[in-house]
Tab-separated table of C-alpha atoms and ligand atoms in Angstrom:
chain	number	residue	atom	x	y	z
X	2	MET	CA	16.846	-23.940	-7.837
X	3	ALA	CA	20.619	-23.240	-8.076
X	4	GLU	CA	21.327	-19.719	-6.063
X	5	LYS	CA	22.737	-17.339	-8.310
X	6	ILE	CA	24.050	-13.819	-7.200
X	7	THR	CA	22.553	-11.224	-9.290
X	8	PRO	CA	24.870	-7.934	-7.816
X	9	SER	CA	22.749	-5.165	-10.437
X	10	VAL	CA	19.667	-4.553	-8.371
X	11	PRO	CA	18.359	-0.723	-9.805
X	12	HIS	CA	18.205	2.201	-6.982
X	13	VAL	CA	15.279	4.510	-6.950
X	14	GLU	CA	16.125	8.067	-5.899
X	15	LEU	CA	13.913	9.350	-3.278
X	16	ASN	CA	12.689	12.766	-3.141
X	17	ASN	CA	15.783	14.099	-0.448
X	18	LYS	CA	18.466	11.984	-3.021
X	19	THR	CA	18.806	9.072	-0.695
X	20	ARG	CA	18.947	5.999	-3.015
X	21	ILE	CA	16.766	2.549	-2.292
X	22	PRO	CA	17.333	-0.737	-3.708
X	23	GLN	CA	14.236	-1.795	-5.859
X	24	LEU	CA	14.677	-4.973	-4.109
X	25	GLY	CA	15.229	-5.816	-0.879
X	26	PHE	CA	14.103	-8.508	1.900
X	27	GLY	CA	11.135	-8.118	4.289
X	28	VAL	CA	11.216	-9.630	7.649
X	29	PHE	CA	7.476	-9.947	9.084
X	30	LEU	CA	6.544	-12.542	10.979
X	31	VAL	CA	10.090	-14.046	10.788
X	32	ASP	CA	10.433	-15.514	14.367
X	33	PRO	CA	12.675	-13.808	16.366
X	34	PRO	CA	15.129	-16.867	16.792
X	35	GLU	CA	15.461	-17.297	13.392
X	36	ALA	CA	15.517	-13.868	11.893
X	37	GLN	CA	19.520	-13.829	12.263
X	38	ARG	CA	19.990	-16.918	9.905
X	39	VAL	CA	17.060	-15.941	7.630
X	40	VAL	CA	18.513	-12.372	7.394
X	41	THR	CA	22.484	-13.934	6.974
X	42	ASP	CA	21.130	-15.583	3.937
X	43	ALA	CA	19.330	-13.079	2.224
X	44	LEU	CA	22.689	-11.022	2.888
X	45	GLU	CA	24.945	-13.740	1.495
X	46	LEU	CA	22.629	-13.881	-1.703
X	47	GLY	CA	23.163	-10.491	-2.610
X	48	TYR	CA	20.185	-8.574	-0.872
X	49	ARG	CA	21.122	-5.210	0.516
X	50	HIS	CA	17.993	-3.795	1.792
X	51	ILE	CA	16.110	-5.072	4.684
X	52	ASP	CA	12.602	-4.091	5.843
X	53	THR	CA	12.105	-4.436	9.628
X	54	ALA	CA	9.920	-3.071	12.144
X	55	ALA	CA	9.705	-2.431	16.023
X	56	ILE	CA	6.574	-4.476	16.113
X	57	TYR	CA	7.764	-7.388	14.330
X	58	LYS	CA	10.228	-8.153	17.256
X	59	ASN	CA	13.224	-9.142	15.158
X	60	GLU	CA	15.247	-6.015	15.052
X	61	GLU	CA	17.912	-7.950	17.352
X	62	GLY	CA	18.033	-10.876	14.957
X	63	VAL	CA	18.611	-8.254	11.943
X	64	GLY	CA	21.415	-6.389	13.650
X	65	ARG	CA	23.533	-9.633	14.580
X	66	ALA	CA	23.189	-10.725	11.213
X	67	ILE	CA	23.893	-7.197	9.870
X	68	ALA	CA	27.455	-7.446	12.501
X	69	ALA	CA	28.284	-10.900	11.724
X	70	SER	CA	28.165	-9.822	7.916
X	71	ALA	CA	30.773	-7.746	8.057
X	72	LEU	CA	29.717	-5.892	5.026
X	73	PRO	CA	30.581	-2.100	4.816
X	74	ARG	CA	27.465	0.161	6.477
X	75	GLU	CA	27.052	2.229	3.446
X	76	ASP	CA	26.410	-0.517	1.580
X	77	LEU	CA	23.302	-1.578	3.560
X	78	PHE	CA	19.523	0.216	3.625
X	79	ILE	CA	18.014	-0.140	6.641
X	80	THR	CA	14.204	0.420	7.195
X	81	THR	CA	12.330	0.122	10.566
X	82	LYS	CA	9.147	1.696	11.741
X	83	LEU	CA	7.534	3.526	15.210
X	84	TRP	CA	4.748	1.181	16.463
X	85	ASN	CA	1.335	2.688	17.180
X	86	THR	CA	1.703	2.326	20.709
X	87	ASP	CA	4.947	4.460	20.629
X	88	GLN	CA	3.202	7.428	18.537
X	89	GLY	CA	3.422	11.151	20.645
X	90	LYS	CA	5.748	13.756	20.599
X	91	ASP	CA	7.311	12.627	24.011
X	92	THR	CA	7.361	8.865	23.042
X	93	THR	CA	8.309	9.046	19.703
X	94	LEU	CA	12.079	9.778	20.257
X	95	PRO	CA	12.805	6.943	23.106
X	96	ALA	CA	11.084	4.201	20.624
X	97	PHE	CA	13.028	5.240	17.929
X	98	GLU	CA	16.453	4.647	19.985
X	99	ALA	CA	15.337	1.690	20.973
X	100	SER	CA	14.941	0.439	17.645
X	101	LEU	CA	18.410	1.691	17.008
X	102	ASP	CA	19.809	0.022	19.879
X	103	ARG	CA	18.390	-3.323	18.813
X	104	LEU	CA	19.512	-3.062	15.332
X	105	GLY	CA	23.181	-2.073	16.834
X	106	LEU	CA	23.021	0.683	14.738
X	107	ASP	CA	24.152	4.435	14.679
X	108	TYR	CA	21.755	5.221	11.946
X	109	VAL	CA	18.808	3.802	9.995
X	110	ASP	CA	18.155	4.489	6.484
X	111	LEU	CA	14.487	5.248	6.064
X	112	TYR	CA	12.492	5.153	9.435
X	113	LEU	CA	8.600	5.051	8.916
X	114	VAL	CA	5.475	5.404	11.133
X	115	HIS	CA	4.137	2.058	10.493
X	116	TRP	CA	0.102	3.123	10.491
X	117	PRO	CA	-1.732	6.295	10.690
X	118	ALA	CA	-3.791	5.275	13.474
X	119	PRO	CA	-6.491	7.907	13.214
X	120	GLN	CA	-8.337	7.244	16.524
X	121	ARG	CA	-4.914	8.072	18.231
X	122	ASP	CA	-4.595	11.580	16.352
X	123	THR	CA	-0.648	11.205	17.028
X	124	TYR	CA	0.440	10.791	13.556
X	125	VAL	CA	1.672	14.456	12.762
X	126	GLU	CA	2.960	15.054	16.195
X	127	SER	CA	4.678	11.998	15.585
X	128	TYR	CA	6.042	12.412	12.277
X	129	ARG	CA	7.455	16.255	13.582
X	130	VAL	CA	9.993	14.208	15.586
X	131	LEU	CA	10.783	11.910	12.573
X	132	GLU	CA	11.800	15.639	11.178
X	133	GLY	CA	14.264	16.010	13.804
X	134	ILE	CA	15.506	12.990	13.725
X	135	LEU	CA	16.382	13.253	9.775
X	136	ASP	CA	17.995	16.271	10.798
X	137	SER	CA	20.263	14.744	13.539
X	138	GLY	CA	21.357	12.004	10.459
X	139	ARG	CA	20.268	9.229	12.575
X	140	ALA	CA	17.589	8.143	9.570
X	141	ARG	CA	18.779	9.054	5.871
X	142	ALA	CA	15.067	9.316	5.117
X	143	ILE	CA	11.698	9.369	7.002
X	144	GLY	CA	8.089	8.253	5.701
X	145	VAL	CA	4.763	6.606	6.408
X	146	SER	CA	3.281	3.184	5.966
X	147	ASN	CA	-0.333	2.925	5.530
X	148	PHE	CA	-1.299	6.113	4.800
X	149	LEU	CA	-4.473	7.253	2.927
X	150	ILE	CA	-4.710	10.210	0.871
X	151	PRO	CA	-6.495	12.495	3.553
X	152	HIS	CA	-3.760	11.159	5.935
X	153	LEU	CA	-0.932	12.438	3.291
X	154	GLU	CA	-3.012	15.574	2.745
X	155	ARG	CA	-2.953	16.388	6.560
X	156	LEU	CA	0.836	15.648	6.737
X	157	LEU	CA	1.871	17.708	3.843
X	158	ALA	CA	-0.556	20.347	5.106
X	159	GLU	CA	1.034	20.419	8.571
X	160	THR	CA	4.595	19.158	8.402
X	161	GLY	CA	7.562	20.627	6.732
X	162	VAL	CA	9.436	17.264	5.166
X	163	VAL	CA	7.694	15.113	2.276
X	164	PRO	CA	7.533	11.756	3.066
X	165	ALA	CA	10.255	9.452	0.728
X	166	VAL	CA	7.460	6.731	0.879
X	167	ASN	CA	4.640	5.496	1.586
X	168	GLN	CA	4.457	1.574	2.604
X	169	ILE	CA	1.264	0.023	1.579
X	170	GLU	CA	-0.277	-3.465	0.964
X	171	LEU	CA	0.117	-3.650	-2.759
X	172	HIS	CA	-0.496	-6.572	-5.531
X	173	PRO	CA	-1.723	-7.570	-8.742
X	174	TYR	CA	-5.134	-8.267	-6.836
X	175	TYR	CA	-5.132	-5.134	-5.149
X	176	GLN	CA	-3.323	-1.792	-6.744
X	177	ARG	CA	-4.437	1.383	-5.319
X	178	ARG	CA	-4.077	3.462	-8.423
X	179	ASP	CA	-4.830	6.814	-6.743
X	180	LEU	CA	-3.150	6.481	-3.832
X	181	VAL	CA	0.158	5.390	-6.091
X	182	GLU	CA	-0.708	8.152	-8.411
X	183	PHE	CA	-1.367	10.603	-5.524
X	184	GLY	CA	2.469	9.616	-4.052
X	185	ARG	CA	3.900	9.869	-7.610
X	186	SER	CA	2.451	13.360	-7.813
X	187	ARG	CA	3.938	14.516	-4.537
X	188	GLY	CA	7.051	12.954	-4.633
X	189	ILE	CA	6.495	10.059	-2.571
X	190	HIS	CA	7.748	6.956	-3.798
X	191	THR	CA	5.333	3.764	-3.283
X	192	GLU	CA	6.921	0.708	-1.457
X	193	ALA	CA	4.666	-2.560	-1.663
X	194	TRP	CA	4.051	-4.707	1.331
X	195	GLY	CA	2.621	-8.410	0.748
X	196	PRO	CA	4.036	-7.726	-2.960
X	197	LEU	CA	2.893	-11.603	-3.716
X	198	SER	CA	-0.173	-11.066	-1.800
X	199	GLN	CA	1.009	-12.572	1.473
X	200	GLY	CA	0.430	-16.221	0.279
X	201	LYS	CA	-3.410	-15.413	1.377
X	202	SER	CA	-4.482	-15.313	-2.439
X	203	ALA	CA	-4.408	-17.594	-5.425
X	204	LEU	CA	-2.418	-15.259	-7.053
X	205	LEU	CA	0.124	-17.373	-7.674
X	206	GLU	CA	-1.715	-20.180	-9.127
X	207	ASP	CA	-3.423	-17.444	-11.226
X	208	PRO	CA	-3.685	-18.938	-15.004
X	209	MET	CA	-2.639	-15.673	-16.408
X	210	ILE	CA	0.830	-15.715	-14.073
X	211	THR	CA	1.217	-19.154	-14.157
X	212	ALA	CA	1.199	-19.174	-18.606
X	213	ILE	CA	3.300	-15.682	-18.763
X	214	ALA	CA	5.996	-17.535	-16.051
X	215	ALA	CA	5.662	-20.528	-18.075
X	216	LYS	CA	6.805	-18.448	-21.217
X	217	HIS	CA	9.411	-16.909	-19.359
X	218	GLY	CA	10.728	-20.210	-18.065
X	219	LYS	CA	10.671	-18.213	-14.602
X	220	THR	CA	8.539	-18.894	-11.377
X	221	PRO	CA	4.812	-17.063	-10.847
X	222	ALA	CA	6.305	-15.313	-7.892
X	223	GLN	CA	9.239	-14.046	-9.989
X	224	VAL	CA	6.955	-12.676	-12.682
X	225	VAL	CA	4.714	-11.119	-9.801
X	226	LEU	CA	7.616	-9.060	-8.267
X	227	ARG	CA	9.195	-8.248	-12.083
X	228	TRP	CA	5.741	-6.615	-12.764
X	229	HIS	CA	6.402	-4.621	-9.118
X	230	ILE	CA	9.635	-3.620	-10.597
X	231	GLN	CA	8.913	-2.610	-13.765
X	232	ARG	CA	6.356	-0.302	-12.693
X	233	GLY	CA	8.730	1.904	-10.501
X	234	ILE	CA	7.474	0.102	-7.035
X	235	ILE	CA	10.061	-1.183	-3.944
X	236	VAL	CA	9.183	-4.416	-3.136
X	237	PHE	CA	10.722	-6.507	-0.457
X	238	PRO	CA	9.552	-9.984	-0.392
X	239	LYS	CA	9.499	-12.126	2.820
X	240	THR	CA	10.434	-15.731	3.182
X	241	THR	CA	11.983	-17.916	5.583
X	242	SER	CA	13.384	-20.274	3.038
X	243	ARG	CA	17.101	-19.478	1.460
X	244	ALA	CA	15.984	-21.411	-2.198
X	245	ARG	CA	12.815	-19.086	-2.063
X	246	ALA	CA	14.935	-15.869	-1.053
X	247	ALA	CA	17.278	-17.007	-4.145
X	248	GLU	CA	14.097	-17.206	-5.907
X	249	ASN	CA	12.965	-13.529	-5.515
X	250	PHE	CA	16.566	-12.107	-5.756
X	251	ASP	CA	16.745	-13.817	-9.367
X	252	LEU	CA	14.287	-10.852	-11.038
X	253	PHE	CA	16.911	-9.230	-13.360
X	254	ASP	CA	17.848	-11.643	-16.766
X	255	PHE	CA	13.870	-11.300	-17.779
X	256	GLU	CA	11.552	-8.833	-18.868
X	257	LEU	CA	7.940	-8.828	-19.175
X	258	THR	CA	6.495	-7.370	-22.478
X	259	PRO	CA	4.112	-4.245	-22.508
X	260	ASP	CA	1.442	-6.820	-23.169
X	261	GLU	CA	2.119	-9.167	-20.238
X	262	GLN	CA	2.464	-6.333	-18.051
X	263	ALA	CA	-0.936	-4.814	-18.825
X	264	ALA	CA	-2.490	-8.339	-18.617
X	265	ILE	CA	-0.884	-9.108	-15.175
X	266	THR	CA	-2.275	-5.043	-14.739
X	267	ASN	CA	-5.672	-6.105	-15.681
X	268	LEU	CA	-6.114	-9.029	-13.113
X	269	GLU	CA	-6.971	-5.861	-10.235
X	270	ARG	CA	-10.030	-7.041	-8.180
X	271	ASP	CA	-10.051	-4.801	-5.506
X	272	LEU	CA	-8.734	-7.188	-3.107
X	273	ARG	CA	-7.678	-6.029	0.513
X	274	LEU	CA	-5.980	-8.990	2.436
X	275	GLY	CA	-4.258	-6.860	5.285
X	276	ALA	CA	-5.878	-4.590	7.770
X	277	ASP	CA	-8.274	-1.755	7.250
X	278	PRO	CA	-5.490	1.591	8.095
X	279	LEU	CA	-8.837	3.145	8.801
X	280	GLU	CA	-8.728	0.384	11.889
X	281	VAL	CA	-5.340	-0.231	13.101
X	282	ASN	CA	-5.233	2.186	16.080
A	328	LIG	P1	4.106	-11.342	0.860
A	328	LIG	O1	3.698	-11.121	-0.114
A	328	LIG	O2	6.087	-11.109	0.888
A	328	LIG	O3	4.357	-12.765	0.944
A	328	LIG	C1	5.041	-13.438	2.378
A	328	LIG	C2	4.857	-14.864	1.644
A	328	LIG	O4	5.015	-15.225	0.230
A	328	LIG	C3	5.704	-15.959	2.270
A	328	LIG	O5	5.403	-16.198	3.839
A	328	LIG	C4	5.753	-17.021	1.672
A	328	LIG	O6	4.536	-18.221	2.145
A	328	LIG	C5	5.375	-16.613	0.171
A	328	LIG	N1	6.350	-16.736	-1.138
A	328	LIG	C6	7.261	-15.956	-0.790
A	328	LIG	N2	8.026	-16.134	-1.885
A	328	LIG	C7	7.418	-17.079	-2.549
A	328	LIG	C8	7.854	-17.818	-3.950
A	328	LIG	N3	9.101	-17.364	-4.427
A	328	LIG	N4	7.022	-18.646	-4.054
A	328	LIG	C9	6.015	-18.985	-3.434
A	328	LIG	N5	5.303	-18.490	-2.664
A	328	LIG	C10	6.863	-17.525	-1.826
A	328	LIG	O7	4.198	-10.606	2.212
A	328	LIG	P2	4.522	-10.064	3.728
A	328	LIG	O8	5.440	-10.771	4.108
A	328	LIG	O9	3.542	-9.476	4.332
A	328	LIG	O10	4.848	-8.565	2.853
A	328	LIG	C11	6.558	-8.332	2.639
A	328	LIG	C12	7.279	-7.281	3.755
A	328	LIG	O11	6.486	-6.464	3.871
A	328	LIG	C13	6.865	-7.882	5.329
A	328	LIG	O12	8.112	-8.935	5.455
A	328	LIG	C14	7.484	-6.722	5.851
A	328	LIG	O13	8.736	-6.483	5.650
A	328	LIG	C15	6.573	-5.755	4.925
A	328	LIG	N6	5.228	-5.543	5.265
A	328	LIG	C16	4.688	-4.412	6.134
A	328	LIG	C17	3.822	-4.080	6.496
A	328	LIG	C18	3.556	-2.578	6.746
A	328	LIG	O14	2.278	-2.830	7.538
A	328	LIG	N7	3.844	-1.816	6.707
A	328	LIG	C19	2.887	-5.055	6.705
A	328	LIG	C20	3.359	-6.081	6.078
A	328	LIG	C21	4.082	-6.723	5.614
């Protein structure tokens, strides 16, 4: 497929007025030595939002790609995440500073508590440290990932800053309607991880998806990503292939009809493919 630069990625305004490109690029399972090349490809293709995490061990490669791109810092939106073993009132800040160091940045756009890790019982005190980081200007927004409603309720009750986002596993086979709706009602924007179901299901061969794709002359992956976008969800599909990265960015020259959106929504099968947030500690 020919590469095509589409400059018009829509932005979403988060609850503290920070604007985030609704389509980004994820780097989970991108090998550290490959990260710089993969992120350089993404930036060249027009992606400006990169989603990494300390545990992905590729923040340095992301940082090198950013530095080499010479793009103005304010044109980029960089997210990273606090790993579970770094949670705690004394360990969160050094972990954040180590991430900044590896990224070679003075600030990140979004910093997330990666998992609630409920058995540790430290996500509230960790999030309070994130509030201080937000205050210091070294994160433009803060939020959480893999939080379930009870974890969000506790955070809302015991801390002062409403998380800007909750980043959760989300795809047509696993739609988390209650959790997405809870977030919406509280000003917490949902980000989808595994938006293509991580290649772990037959989603991209689903006859409904392939039929809609054929009608639009687009690929199944483009149709699924477009479904997320039209629902207002923030996505950052991952691939190490430049051709697929170009394909996943090329979502803005077609639109799914309300019937097509509904047909995809009807594919729900409550199929969690990733870890259970209650069990990751
Ligand atoms: P994904 O749904 O983006 O799937 C990635 C896989 O889909 C790739 O490995 C590739 O095999 C396939 N793929 C990508 N583009 C394709 C295309 N055009 N056609 C066919 N197949 C294609 O899953 P993901 O990487 O797990 O999720 C995206 C991002 O979300 C991650 O890179 C990471 O940044 C984030 N994430 C966060 C968490 C968390 O706990 N917060 C967990 C997992 C992922």
